[in-house]
Amino acid sequence: MSQRHRSLTAIAGAVLALALLAGCAPEPAPTPTSTPTASSEPSASPSESPSESPSESPTATATIPTDCNELGSEASRLEMVGDMTLQSDGQGFERPAPEGATLVLGCDWIVGDATGLLLLISTATPDAVAAAVATLPDQGYSCQVADDFGAQFCELPGSGPDTEEFVVARDDVWIYYAPVNRNGRAFLSDIASQIFG
């Protein structure tokens, strides 16, 4: 065998050996990606410290005016009693009221011989107020919950036009309202909104 033939055979063998070795080499490991994977450990979250139990929201407190001349809006007050004279503070009137009620504000307006308004605002325990409302239907009142101020609204028709009696009651507040020969519903609505918010 010539020298040249041996050299070509050796080169061919070396190329074949390199090819076989290359075929057996392991593939390179994949480059790690930044895609998060699920783990069995819990994810970080704000630590749950014992928190205070939600405190009960304070009950709405009624705001009862202490002056008859501060009741309702000025416009509705002037329309209802602007021409009337305040006669008394409402003491001594016997009208439906809860047991143990305390008169907070009484207003007795009158003009002429047969036109006026009696308003008595009292407070009592909420249970006493609820119990008193329950007795009103037996006295001829019709009662329902007023949508605008969320109180019991009870009405007793009078013997003539605009001689109704009304009771508005919520929580510990009792409003007795009796217009005579004058439509006083707008003034009553303003007073209730002022008191109950």
Tab-separated table of C-alpha atoms in Angstrom, residues 58-64 170-173 194-197:
chain	number	residue	atom	x	y	z
A	58	PRO	CA	-73.197	53.862	65.059
A	59	THR	CA	-76.927	54.255	64.795
A	60	ALA	CA	-78.087	57.443	63.187
A	61	THR	CA	-78.853	60.058	65.793
A	62	ALA	CA	-81.943	62.171	65.311
A	63	THR	CA	-81.506	65.926	65.377
A	64	ILE	CA	-84.500	67.530	67.028
A	170	ARG	CA	-88.606	56.092	64.018
A	171	ASP	CA	-86.106	54.744	66.532
A	172	ASP	CA	-86.690	56.767	69.721
A	173	VAL	CA	-88.513	59.732	68.138
A	194	GLN	CA	-84.642	67.614	59.149
A	195	ILE	CA	-84.915	65.302	62.164
A	196	PHE	CA	-84.045	61.965	60.601
A	197	GLY	CA	-81.640	63.214	57.936
